[in-house]
XYZ file of C-alpha atoms in Angstrom:
114
model
C -33.932 28.305 -34.052
C -36.779 27.696 -31.652
C -36.532 23.981 -32.385
C -32.840 23.971 -31.461
C -33.623 25.849 -28.241
C -36.332 23.320 -27.339
C -33.887 20.453 -27.941
C -31.258 22.215 -25.807
C -33.719 22.803 -22.995
C -35.004 19.233 -23.095
C -31.481 17.828 -23.125
C -30.422 20.036 -20.231
C -33.400 18.949 -18.159
C -32.692 15.307 -19.019
C -29.031 15.711 -18.005
C -29.894 17.212 -14.624
C -32.467 14.510 -13.890
C -30.312 11.613 -15.160
C -30.322 8.616 -12.847
C -27.475 6.656 -14.455
C -24.544 7.312 -16.733
C -26.446 5.750 -19.640
C -29.353 8.155 -19.297
C -26.922 11.048 -18.870
C -25.103 9.981 -22.038
C -28.366 9.961 -23.993
C -29.224 13.413 -22.675
C -25.733 14.691 -23.510
C -26.169 13.489 -27.094
C -29.457 15.403 -27.208
C -27.756 18.573 -25.947
C -24.965 18.220 -28.510
C -27.581 17.809 -31.243
C -29.194 21.063 -30.128
C -25.826 22.826 -30.066
C -25.009 21.569 -33.558
C -28.371 22.728 -34.883
C -27.966 26.145 -33.254
C -24.464 26.559 -34.671
C -25.593 25.673 -38.174
C -28.572 28.003 -37.978
C -26.613 30.902 -36.434
C -23.851 30.883 -39.052
C -26.443 30.941 -41.819
C -28.417 33.653 -40.032
C -25.352 35.858 -39.550
C -24.308 35.465 -43.164
C -27.809 36.411 -44.340
C -28.500 39.343 -42.019
C -25.095 41.061 -41.786
C -24.156 43.689 -44.386
C -21.540 42.359 -46.796
C -18.953 44.878 -45.553
C -18.843 43.323 -42.077
C -20.081 39.802 -42.787
C -16.652 38.203 -42.406
C -15.996 40.079 -39.180
C -19.342 38.993 -37.724
C -18.799 35.329 -38.565
C -15.231 35.526 -37.246
C -16.441 37.164 -34.018
C -19.032 34.408 -33.599
C -16.384 31.724 -34.084
C -14.024 33.493 -31.664
C -16.739 33.658 -28.985
C -17.551 30.004 -29.609
C -13.914 28.976 -29.189
C -13.554 31.114 -26.062
C -16.678 29.517 -24.596
C -15.291 26.050 -25.290
C -12.063 27.013 -23.522
C -13.958 28.266 -20.468
C -16.078 25.086 -20.410
C -12.982 22.873 -20.602
C -11.252 24.762 -17.778
C -14.386 24.668 -15.605
C -14.845 20.953 -16.240
C -11.211 20.255 -15.361
C -11.479 22.297 -12.150
C -14.616 20.452 -11.078
C -13.070 17.085 -11.969
C -9.906 17.887 -10.011
C -11.350 19.512 -6.896
C -14.925 18.248 -6.478
C -15.643 15.339 -8.836
C -18.964 14.530 -7.140
C -20.337 18.069 -7.614
C -20.917 17.981 -11.378
C -24.597 18.967 -11.477
C -24.031 22.737 -11.005
C -21.676 22.647 -13.985
C -24.406 21.046 -16.086
C -26.878 23.550 -14.647
C -25.026 26.410 -16.339
C -26.497 25.151 -19.620
C -29.813 26.586 -18.459
C -28.306 30.085 -18.291
C -27.207 29.979 -21.914
C -30.514 28.500 -23.013
C -32.344 31.281 -21.149
C -30.218 33.925 -22.885
C -31.029 32.312 -26.229
C -34.741 32.351 -25.438
C -34.644 36.021 -24.401
C -32.612 37.117 -27.426
C -34.828 35.151 -29.798
C -37.505 37.823 -29.489
C -35.298 40.820 -30.362
C -33.361 39.555 -33.383
C -34.712 40.581 -36.791
C -36.706 38.022 -38.731
C -35.606 37.019 -42.232
C -38.476 36.710 -44.685
C -38.139 36.397 -48.411
């Protein structure tokens, strides 16, 4: 999970400091790679750590939160595109907040060792 967080952080920094649309596109691909890694790892982690009685609920709750987050991101992107299309960097900057939450929560989740 730490690897996915590092990729997310690096991609977010690269997006904010992008100097052209090509460099931003490369950074966005890096961020999406980190998101994909995190999603794959988190689903596996939840299915391993959750008791079998609530495992389905936990995975469903994760997917619901993921879908809700995608809805909020789409609405925010549309609002920025409609009202202030030149002010896109603060929207990208919100990625840092979610990466920071991931870093902070990384230290309190139980470790799986077999």
